Coordinates of N, CA and C in Angstrom, one line a residue:
Chain A
I1 N 33.8 37.1 -35.6 CA 33.3 35.8 -35.9 C 32.1 35.8 -36.7
Q2 N 32.1 35.1 -37.8 CA 31.0 35.1 -38.8 C 29.8 34.3 -38.2
M3 N 28.6 34.8 -38.3 CA 27.4 34.0 -37.8 C 26.5 33.8 -39.0
T4 N 26.1 32.6 -39.3 CA 25.3 32.3 -40.5 C 24.0 31.6 -40.0
Q5 N 22.9 32.3 -40.3 CA 21.6 31.7 -40.0 C 20.9 31.1 -41.2
S6 N 20.2 30.0 -40.9 CA 19.4 29.4 -41.9 C 18.1 28.8 -41.3
P7 N 17.0 28.8 -42.2 CA 16.9 29.4 -43.5 C 16.8 30.9 -43.3
S8 N 16.8 31.7 -44.4 CA 16.6 33.1 -44.3 C 15.1 33.4 -44.2
L9 N 14.3 32.5 -44.7 CA 12.9 32.7 -44.7 C 12.2 31.4 -44.4
L10 N 11.3 31.4 -43.4 CA 10.7 30.1 -43.0 C 9.2 30.3 -42.9
S11 N 8.4 29.5 -43.6 CA 6.9 29.6 -43.5 C 6.4 28.4 -42.7
A12 N 5.6 28.6 -41.7 CA 5.1 27.5 -40.9 C 3.6 27.8 -40.5
S13 N 2.9 26.8 -40.0 CA 1.5 26.9 -39.6 C 1.4 27.1 -38.1
V14 N 0.4 27.6 -37.7 CA 0.1 27.7 -36.2 C 0.1 26.3 -35.6
G15 N 0.8 26.2 -34.5 CA 0.9 24.9 -33.9 C 2.1 24.0 -34.3
D16 N 2.8 24.4 -35.4 CA 4.0 23.7 -35.8 C 5.1 23.8 -34.8
R17 N 6.0 22.8 -34.9 CA 7.3 22.9 -34.2 C 8.2 23.5 -35.2
V18 N 8.9 24.6 -34.8 CA 9.8 25.3 -35.7 C 11.2 25.3 -35.2
T19 N 12.1 25.1 -36.1 CA 13.5 25.1 -35.7 C 14.3 26.0 -36.6
L20 N 15.1 27.0 -35.9 CA 15.9 27.9 -36.6 C 17.4 27.6 -36.3
S21 N 18.2 27.7 -37.3 CA 19.6 27.4 -37.1 C 20.6 28.6 -37.1
C22 N 21.7 28.4 -36.4 CA 22.7 29.5 -36.4 C 24.0 28.8 -36.3
K23 N 24.9 29.1 -37.2 CA 26.2 28.5 -37.2 C 27.3 29.5 -37.1
A24 N 28.2 29.3 -36.2 CA 29.3 30.2 -35.9 C 30.6 29.8 -36.7
G25 N 31.4 30.8 -37.1 CA 32.6 30.5 -37.8 C 33.7 29.8 -37.0
Q26 N 33.5 29.8 -35.7 CA 34.4 29.1 -34.8 C 33.7 28.8 -33.5
N27 N 34.3 28.0 -32.7 CA 33.7 27.6 -31.4 C 33.4 28.9 -30.6
I28 N 32.2 29.1 -30.1 CA 31.8 30.3 -29.4 C 31.4 29.9 -27.9
N29 N 31.7 28.7 -27.5 CA 31.6 28.3 -26.1 C 30.2 28.6 -25.5
N30 N 29.2 28.4 -26.2 CA 27.8 28.7 -25.8 C 27.5 30.1 -25.5
Y31 N 28.4 31.0 -25.9 CA 28.1 32.5 -25.7 C 27.2 32.9 -26.9
L32 N 26.0 32.5 -26.8 CA 25.1 32.7 -27.9 C 23.7 33.2 -27.4
A33 N 23.2 34.2 -28.0 CA 21.9 34.7 -27.6 C 21.0 34.8 -28.9
W34 N 19.7 34.7 -28.6 CA 18.7 34.8 -29.6 C 17.8 36.0 -29.3
Y35 N 17.5 36.8 -30.4 CA 16.6 37.9 -30.3 C 15.4 37.8 -31.3
Q36 N 14.3 38.3 -30.9 CA 13.1 38.4 -31.7 C 12.9 39.8 -32.1
Q37 N 12.7 40.1 -33.3 CA 12.3 41.5 -33.8 C 11.1 41.5 -34.6
K38 N 10.0 42.1 -34.0 CA 8.8 42.2 -34.8 C 8.9 43.5 -35.6
L39 N 8.0 43.5 -36.6 CA 8.1 44.7 -37.6 C 7.9 46.0 -36.9
G40 N 8.8 46.9 -37.1 CA 8.7 48.2 -36.5 C 9.1 48.3 -35.1
E41 N 9.6 47.2 -34.5 CA 10.0 47.2 -33.1 C 11.5 47.0 -32.9
A42 N 12.0 47.2 -31.7 CA 13.4 46.9 -31.4 C 13.5 45.4 -31.1
P43 N 14.7 44.8 -31.3 CA 14.9 43.4 -30.9 C 14.6 43.2 -29.4
K44 N 14.2 41.9 -29.1 CA 13.9 41.6 -27.7 C 14.7 40.3 -27.4
L45 N 15.4 40.3 -26.3 CA 16.1 39.1 -25.9 C 15.3 37.9 -25.5
L46 N 15.5 36.8 -26.1 CA 14.7 35.6 -25.8 C 15.6 34.6 -25.0
I47 N 16.8 34.3 -25.5 CA 17.6 33.2 -25.0 C 19.0 33.8 -24.8
Y48 N 19.7 33.4 -23.7 CA 21.1 33.8 -23.6 C 21.9 32.5 -23.1
N49 N 23.2 32.6 -23.3 CA 24.1 31.4 -22.9 C 23.6 30.2 -23.6
A50 N 23.1 30.3 -24.8 CA 22.6 29.2 -25.7 C 21.3 28.6 -25.3
N51 N 21.0 28.4 -24.0 CA 19.9 27.7 -23.6 C 19.1 28.3 -22.4
S52 N 19.5 29.5 -21.9 CA 18.8 30.1 -20.8 C 17.7 31.0 -21.3
L53 N 16.5 30.8 -20.8 CA 15.3 31.5 -21.2 C 15.3 32.9 -20.4
Q54 N 15.2 34.0 -21.1 CA 15.1 35.3 -20.5 C 13.8 35.4 -19.7
T55 N 13.8 36.1 -18.6 CA 12.6 36.2 -17.8 C 11.4 36.8 -18.6
G56 N 10.3 36.2 -18.5 CA 9.1 36.7 -19.1 C 8.8 36.2 -20.5
I57 N 9.8 35.4 -21.0 CA 9.6 34.8 -22.4 C 8.9 33.4 -22.2
P58 N 7.9 33.2 -23.1 CA 7.1 32.0 -23.0 C 8.0 30.7 -23.1
S59 N 7.6 29.7 -22.4 CA 8.4 28.5 -22.4 C 8.3 27.7 -23.7
R60 N 7.5 28.1 -24.6 CA 7.6 27.4 -26.0 C 8.9 27.7 -26.7
F61 N 9.6 28.7 -26.3 CA 10.9 29.0 -26.9 C 12.0 28.3 -26.1
S62 N 12.9 27.7 -26.8 CA 14.0 27.0 -26.2 C 15.2 27.1 -27.1
G63 N 16.4 27.1 -26.5 CA 17.6 27.1 -27.3 C 18.5 25.9 -26.9
S64 N 19.3 25.5 -27.9 CA 20.2 24.4 -27.7 C 21.4 24.5 -28.6
G65 N 22.4 23.6 -28.4 CA 23.6 23.6 -29.2 C 24.8 23.8 -28.4
S66 N 25.9 23.6 -29.2 CA 27.2 23.8 -28.6 C 28.3 24.0 -29.7
G67 N 29.5 24.4 -29.3 CA 30.5 24.5 -30.3 C 30.2 25.6 -31.3
T68 N 29.9 25.2 -32.5 CA 29.6 26.1 -33.6 C 28.2 26.1 -34.0
D69 N 27.4 25.1 -33.6 CA 26.0 25.0 -34.1 C 25.0 25.1 -33.0
Y70 N 24.0 26.0 -33.3 CA 23.0 26.3 -32.3 C 21.6 26.4 -32.9
T71 N 20.6 26.1 -32.1 CA 19.2 26.0 -32.6 C 18.3 26.8 -31.7
L72 N 17.4 27.5 -32.2 CA 16.2 28.0 -31.5 C 15.0 27.2 -31.9
T73 N 14.3 26.7 -31.0 CA 13.1 26.0 -31.2 C 11.8 26.6 -30.6
I74 N 10.8 26.7 -31.4 CA 9.5 27.1 -30.9 C 8.6 25.9 -31.0
S75 N 8.2 25.4 -29.8 CA 7.5 24.1 -29.7 C 6.1 24.1 -30.4
S76 N 5.4 25.2 -30.3 CA 4.1 25.3 -31.0 C 3.9 26.7 -31.4
L77 N 4.0 26.9 -32.7 CA 4.1 28.3 -33.2 C 2.7 29.0 -33.0
Q78 N 2.8 30.2 -32.5 CA 1.7 31.1 -32.3 C 1.7 32.3 -33.3
P79 N 0.5 32.8 -33.6 CA 0.5 34.0 -34.5 C 1.4 35.1 -34.1
E80 N 1.6 35.4 -32.8 CA 2.4 36.5 -32.3 C 3.9 36.2 -32.5
D81 N 4.2 35.0 -32.9 CA 5.7 34.7 -33.1 C 6.2 35.1 -34.4
V82 N 5.3 35.6 -35.3 CA 5.8 36.1 -36.6 C 6.7 37.3 -36.4
A83 N 7.9 37.1 -36.9 CA 9.0 38.1 -36.6 C 10.3 37.6 -37.3
T84 N 11.3 38.5 -37.2 CA 12.6 38.0 -37.6 C 13.5 37.7 -36.4
Y85 N 14.2 36.6 -36.5 CA 15.0 36.1 -35.3 C 16.5 36.2 -35.7
F86 N 17.2 36.8 -34.7 CA 18.6 37.0 -34.9 C 19.4 36.2 -33.8
C87 N 20.5 35.6 -34.2 CA 21.4 35.1 -33.2 C 22.6 36.0 -33.1
Q88 N 23.2 36.0 -31.9 CA 24.4 36.9 -31.6 C 25.4 36.1 -30.8
Q89 N 26.6 36.2 -31.2 CA 27.7 35.6 -30.4 C 28.4 36.7 -29.6
Y90 N 28.8 36.3 -28.4 CA 29.5 37.3 -27.5 C 30.7 36.6 -26.9
N91 N 31.3 35.6 -27.6 CA 32.5 35.0 -27.2 C 33.7 35.8 -27.5
S92 N 33.7 36.5 -28.6 CA 34.7 37.4 -29.0 C 34.1 38.7 -29.6
W93 N 34.2 39.8 -28.8 CA 33.4 41.0 -29.1 C 32.0 40.5 -29.3
T94 N 31.3 41.0 -30.4 CA 30.0 40.5 -30.7 C 29.7 40.7 -32.1
T95 N 29.0 39.7 -32.7 CA 28.5 39.8 -34.0 C 27.1 39.1 -34.1
F96 N 26.3 39.5 -35.1 CA 25.0 39.0 -35.2 C 24.9 38.2 -36.5
G97 N 24.0 37.3 -36.5 CA 23.6 36.6 -37.8 C 22.7 37.4 -38.7
G98 N 22.5 37.0 -39.9 CA 21.7 37.7 -40.9 C 20.3 37.7 -40.6
G99 N 19.8 36.8 -39.8 CA 18.4 36.8 -39.4 C 17.6 35.7 -40.2
T100 N 16.6 35.2 -39.5 CA 15.6 34.3 -40.2 C 14.2 35.0 -40.0
K101 N 13.6 35.2 -41.1 CA 12.2 35.8 -41.1 C 11.2 34.6 -41.0
L102 N 10.4 34.7 -40.0 CA 9.4 33.6 -39.8 C 8.0 34.1 -40.1
E103 N 7.3 33.5 -41.0 CA 6.0 33.9 -41.4 C 5.0 32.8 -41.3
L104 N 3.7 33.1 -41.3 CA 2.7 32.1 -41.2 C 2.4 31.6 -42.6
K105 N 2.2 30.3 -42.7 CA 1.8 29.6 -44.0 C 0.3 29.9 -44.2
Chain B
Q1 N 10.2 49.8 -14.3 CA 10.9 48.8 -15.2 C 11.9 49.5 -16.0
V2 N 12.9 48.7 -16.5 CA 14.0 49.3 -17.3 C 13.4 49.9 -18.6
N3 N 13.9 51.1 -18.8 CA 13.4 51.8 -20.1 C 14.6 52.6 -20.6
L4 N 14.7 52.5 -21.9 CA 15.7 53.3 -22.7 C 14.9 54.1 -23.7
L5 N 14.9 55.4 -23.5 CA 14.1 56.3 -24.4 C 15.1 57.1 -25.3
Q6 N 15.0 56.8 -26.6 CA 15.8 57.5 -27.6 C 15.2 58.7 -28.2
S7 N 16.1 59.5 -28.7 CA 15.6 60.7 -29.4 C 15.0 60.4 -30.7
G8 N 14.3 61.3 -31.3 CA 13.5 61.0 -32.5 C 14.3 60.9 -33.8
A9 N 13.5 60.7 -34.8 CA 14.1 60.6 -36.2 C 14.8 61.9 -36.6
A10 N 15.9 61.7 -37.3 CA 16.7 62.8 -37.8 C 16.9 62.8 -39.3
L11 N 16.8 63.9 -39.9 CA 17.1 64.1 -41.3 C 18.3 65.0 -41.4
V12 N 19.4 64.5 -41.9 CA 20.6 65.4 -41.9 C 21.2 65.4 -43.3
K13 N 22.0 66.4 -43.6 CA 22.6 66.5 -44.9 C 23.9 65.8 -44.9
P14 N 24.3 65.3 -46.1 CA 25.6 64.7 -46.3 C 26.7 65.6 -45.8
G15 N 27.7 65.0 -45.0 CA 28.8 65.7 -44.5 C 28.6 66.3 -43.1
A16 N 27.3 66.4 -42.7 CA 27.0 66.9 -41.4 C 27.2 65.8 -40.3
S17 N 26.9 66.2 -39.1 CA 26.9 65.3 -37.9 C 25.6 65.3 -37.3
V18 N 25.4 64.3 -36.5 CA 24.1 64.1 -35.7 C 24.4 63.5 -34.4
K19 N 23.7 64.0 -33.3 CA 23.9 63.4 -32.0 C 22.6 62.8 -31.5
L20 N 22.7 61.5 -31.2 CA 21.5 60.8 -30.8 C 21.6 60.6 -29.2
S21 N 20.5 60.6 -28.6 CA 20.4 60.5 -27.1 C 19.7 59.2 -26.7
C22 N 20.0 58.8 -25.5 CA 19.4 57.6 -25.0 C 19.2 57.8 -23.5
K23 N 18.0 58.0 -23.0 CA 17.8 58.3 -21.6 C 17.3 57.1 -20.9
A24 N 18.1 56.7 -19.8 CA 17.8 55.4 -19.1 C 17.0 55.7 -17.9
S25 N 16.1 54.8 -17.5 CA 15.4 54.9 -16.3 C 15.0 53.5 -15.8
G26 N 14.7 53.4 -14.5 CA 14.2 52.1 -14.0 C 15.4 51.3 -13.4
Y27 N 16.6 51.8 -13.5 CA 17.7 51.0 -12.9 C 18.9 52.0 -12.6
T28 N 19.9 51.6 -12.0 CA 21.1 52.4 -11.7 C 21.9 52.5 -12.9
F29 N 21.9 53.7 -13.5 CA 22.5 54.0 -14.8 C 24.0 53.6 -14.9
T30 N 24.7 53.8 -13.8 CA 26.1 53.6 -13.8 C 26.5 52.1 -13.6
D31 N 25.6 51.2 -13.4 CA 25.9 49.8 -13.1 C 26.0 49.0 -14.4
Y32 N 25.6 49.5 -15.5 CA 25.5 48.7 -16.7 C 26.1 49.5 -17.9
Y33 N 26.9 48.8 -18.7 CA 27.4 49.4 -19.9 C 26.2 49.7 -20.9
I34 N 26.4 50.7 -21.7 CA 25.4 51.0 -22.8 C 26.1 50.7 -24.1
H35 N 25.5 49.9 -24.9 CA 26.0 49.6 -26.3 C 25.1 50.2 -27.3
W36 N 25.7 50.4 -28.5 CA 25.0 51.0 -29.6 C 25.1 50.0 -30.8
V37 N 23.9 49.9 -31.5 CA 23.8 48.9 -32.6 C 23.2 49.6 -33.8
K38 N 23.7 49.3 -35.0 CA 23.2 49.9 -36.2 C 22.4 48.8 -37.0
Q39 N 21.2 49.2 -37.5 CA 20.5 48.3 -38.4 C 20.1 49.1 -39.6
S40 N 20.8 48.7 -40.7 CA 20.4 49.3 -42.0 C 19.1 48.7 -42.5
H41 N 18.4 49.5 -43.3 CA 17.0 49.1 -43.7 C 16.9 47.7 -44.1
G42 N 16.1 46.9 -43.4 CA 15.8 45.5 -43.8 C 17.0 44.6 -43.7
K43 N 18.0 45.0 -42.9 CA 19.2 44.2 -42.8 C 19.5 43.8 -41.4
S44 N 20.6 43.2 -41.2 CA 21.0 42.7 -39.9 C 21.6 43.8 -39.0
L45 N 22.1 43.4 -37.9 CA 22.5 44.3 -36.8 C 24.0 44.3 -36.8
E46 N 24.6 45.5 -36.5 CA 26.0 45.7 -36.4 C 26.3 46.4 -35.1
W47 N 27.3 45.8 -34.4 CA 27.7 46.4 -33.1 C 28.6 47.6 -33.4
I48 N 28.3 48.8 -32.8 CA 29.1 50.0 -33.0 C 30.1 50.1 -31.9
G49 N 29.7 50.0 -30.7 CA 30.6 50.2 -29.6 C 29.9 50.3 -28.3
Y50 N 30.6 50.5 -27.2 CA 30.0 50.6 -25.9 C 30.7 51.6 -25.0
I51 N 30.0 52.1 -24.0 CA 30.5 53.0 -23.0 C 30.2 52.5 -21.6
N52 N 31.1 52.7 -20.8 CA 30.9 52.4 -19.3 C 30.4 53.7 -18.7
P53 N 29.2 53.8 -18.3 CA 28.7 55.1 -17.8 C 29.3 55.6 -16.6
N54 N 29.9 54.7 -15.8 CA 30.5 55.0 -14.6 C 31.9 55.7 -14.8
S55 N 32.7 55.2 -15.7 CA 34.0 55.7 -15.9 C 34.2 56.5 -17.2
G56 N 33.2 56.3 -18.1 CA 33.3 57.0 -19.4 C 34.2 56.2 -20.4
Y57 N 34.7 55.1 -20.0 CA 35.6 54.3 -20.9 C 34.7 53.8 -22.1
T58 N 35.3 53.9 -23.2 CA 34.7 53.5 -24.5 C 35.5 52.4 -25.2
N59 N 34.8 51.6 -26.0 CA 35.4 50.7 -26.9 C 34.6 50.6 -28.2
Y60 N 35.2 50.6 -29.3 CA 34.5 50.7 -30.6 C 34.8 49.5 -31.5
N61 N 33.8 49.1 -32.3 CA 34.1 48.3 -33.5 C 35.0 49.1 -34.4
E62 N 36.0 48.4 -34.9 CA 37.0 49.1 -35.7 C 36.4 49.8 -36.9
K63 N 35.3 49.3 -37.4 CA 34.6 49.9 -38.5 C 34.0 51.2 -38.2
F64 N 33.7 51.5 -36.9 CA 33.0 52.7 -36.5 C 33.9 53.7 -35.8
K65 N 35.2 53.4 -35.6 CA 36.1 54.2 -34.8 C 36.2 55.6 -35.2
S66 N 36.1 55.9 -36.5 CA 36.2 57.3 -37.0 C 34.8 57.8 -37.3
K67 N 33.8 57.1 -37.0 CA 32.4 57.5 -37.3 C 31.6 57.9 -36.1
A68 N 31.8 57.1 -35.0 CA 30.9 57.3 -33.9 C 31.8 57.8 -32.6
T69 N 31.1 58.6 -31.8 CA 31.7 59.0 -30.6 C 30.7 58.9 -29.5
L70 N 31.0 58.1 -28.5 CA 30.1 57.8 -27.4 C 30.4 58.6 -26.1
T71 N 29.4 59.2 -25.5 CA 29.6 59.9 -24.3 C 28.4 59.7 -23.4
V72 N 28.5 60.1 -22.1 CA 27.3 60.0 -21.2 C 27.3 61.3 -20.4
D73 N 26.1 61.5 -19.8 CA 25.9 62.6 -18.8 C 25.2 61.9 -17.6
K74 N 26.1 61.6 -16.6 CA 25.6 60.9 -15.4 C 24.5 61.6 -14.7
S75 N 24.5 63.0 -14.8 CA 23.6 63.8 -14.0 C 22.1 63.6 -14.6
T76 N 22.0 63.2 -15.8 CA 20.7 63.0 -16.4 C 20.5 61.6 -16.9
N77 N 21.3 60.7 -16.5 CA 21.2 59.3 -16.9 C 21.0 59.1 -18.4
T78 N 21.8 59.9 -19.2 CA 21.7 59.9 -20.6 C 23.0 59.5 -21.3
A79 N 22.9 58.6 -22.3 CA 24.0 58.3 -23.2 C 23.8 59.0 -24.5
Y80 N 24.9 59.3 -25.1 CA 24.9 59.9 -26.4 C 25.8 59.2 -27.4
M81 N 25.4 59.3 -28.7 CA 26.2 58.8 -29.8 C 26.2 59.9 -30.9
E82 N 27.4 60.4 -31.2 CA 27.5 61.4 -32.3 C 28.1 60.7 -33.5
L83 N 27.4 60.9 -34.6 CA 27.9 60.3 -35.9 C 28.4 61.5 -36.7
S84 N 29.6 61.4 -37.3 CA 30.2 62.5 -38.0 C 30.3 62.2 -39.5
R85 N 30.5 63.2 -40.3 CA 30.8 63.1 -41.7 C 29.8 62.1 -42.4
L86 N 28.6 62.4 -42.2 CA 27.5 61.5 -42.6 C 27.4 61.3 -44.1
T87 N 27.2 60.1 -44.6 CA 27.0 59.7 -46.0 C 25.7 58.9 -46.0
S88 N 25.3 58.5 -47.2 CA 24.1 57.7 -47.4 C 24.3 56.4 -46.7
E89 N 25.5 55.9 -46.6 CA 25.7 54.6 -45.9 C 25.4 54.7 -44.4
D90 N 25.3 55.9 -43.9 CA 24.9 56.0 -42.5 C 23.4 56.1 -42.2
S91 N 22.6 56.1 -43.3 CA 21.2 56.1 -43.1 C 20.8 54.7 -42.6
A92 N 20.1 54.7 -41.4 CA 19.9 53.5 -40.7 C 19.1 53.8 -39.5
T93 N 18.7 52.7 -38.8 CA 18.1 52.9 -37.4 C 19.2 52.5 -36.4
Y94 N 19.3 53.3 -35.4 CA 20.3 53.1 -34.4 C 19.7 52.8 -33.0
Y95 N 20.1 51.8 -32.4 CA 19.6 51.4 -31.1 C 20.6 51.6 -30.0
C96 N 20.2 52.0 -28.8 CA 21.0 51.9 -27.6 C 20.5 50.7 -26.9
T97 N 21.4 50.0 -26.2 CA 21.0 48.8 -25.5 C 21.7 48.8 -24.2
R98 N 21.2 48.1 -23.2 CA 21.8 47.9 -21.9 C 22.5 46.5 -21.9
L99 N 23.7 46.4 -21.5 CA 24.4 45.1 -21.4 C 24.3 44.6 -20.0
R100 N 23.7 43.4 -19.9 CA 23.6 42.7 -18.6 C 24.1 41.3 -18.7
A101 N 25.1 40.9 -18.0 CA 25.6 39.5 -18.1 C 26.0 39.2 -19.5
Y102 N 26.6 40.2 -20.2 CA 27.1 40.0 -21.5 C 26.1 40.0 -22.6
V103 N 24.8 40.1 -22.3 CA 23.8 40.2 -23.3 C 23.0 41.5 -23.3
M104 N 22.3 41.8 -24.4 CA 21.6 43.1 -24.5 C 20.2 42.8 -24.0
D105 N 19.9 43.1 -22.8 CA 18.6 42.7 -22.2 C 17.6 43.8 -22.3
A106 N 17.9 45.0 -22.7 CA 17.0 46.1 -22.8 C 17.4 46.9 -24.0
W107 N 16.4 47.4 -24.8 CA 16.7 48.1 -26.0 C 15.9 49.4 -26.0
G108 N 16.5 50.5 -26.6 CA 15.7 51.6 -26.9 C 14.8 51.3 -28.0
Q109 N 13.9 52.3 -28.3 CA 12.9 52.1 -29.4 C 13.5 52.3 -30.8
G110 N 14.8 52.8 -30.8 CA 15.4 53.0 -32.1 C 15.3 54.5 -32.5
A111 N 16.3 55.0 -33.2 CA 16.3 56.3 -33.8 C 16.7 56.2 -35.3
S112 N 15.8 56.7 -36.1 CA 16.0 56.6 -37.6 C 16.8 57.8 -38.0
V113 N 17.9 57.6 -38.7 CA 18.7 58.6 -39.3 C 18.7 58.5 -40.8
T114 N 18.3 59.6 -41.4 CA 18.2 59.6 -42.9 C 19.2 60.7 -43.4
V115 N 20.1 60.3 -44.2 CA 21.1 61.3 -44.8 C 20.7 61.6 -46.2
S116 N 20.3 62.9 -46.4 CA 19.9 63.3 -47.7 C 20.0 64.8 -47.9
S117 N 20.3 65.2 -49.1 CA 20.4 66.6 -49.3 C 19.0 67.2 -49.7

């Protein structure tokens, strides 16, 4: 299943509400996860089952969506949130999106 | 806490093989599948395959079926991935991950493989 993320690059200011999008090629029944990857580090699980927050992840991160369209929202951007974010479907085997690179304006 | 410790960077010649390791600690190794993921420089993530550490059962992404071989050693809580007939296309960072409730909740630090003569 093809996963398409947009935008590929996003510039935002500290305190901004940020929205990242992920579109699946077919209905993935909310089997959608979001990962954060900081430069030089391994990816880290943020959200699973489209909207469930992984233990230890700040509550400013939230996920939503259904069917083919999903969103990761950061309610108030912090400097430590600079990273690349990947979505992943696990409805049929597993595939990842191309990533959204989030930088500070 | 859950930890996956991977082997270090490898520089290998074209046509050779390399075997990467992933040592698990902080949980019962045989309770969770281990998956392997490839990340080419600056690019996205590709699922390679997984192994059930308890049974040794494996399943591979079709693209990697003739490239990767997954094994485990239950006595040392270590998973292995061997990559064969290496080319420049195999130069990448490879991650082992633990699968819990269908998601990858723990990742190794990654192992860089460079294929060059």
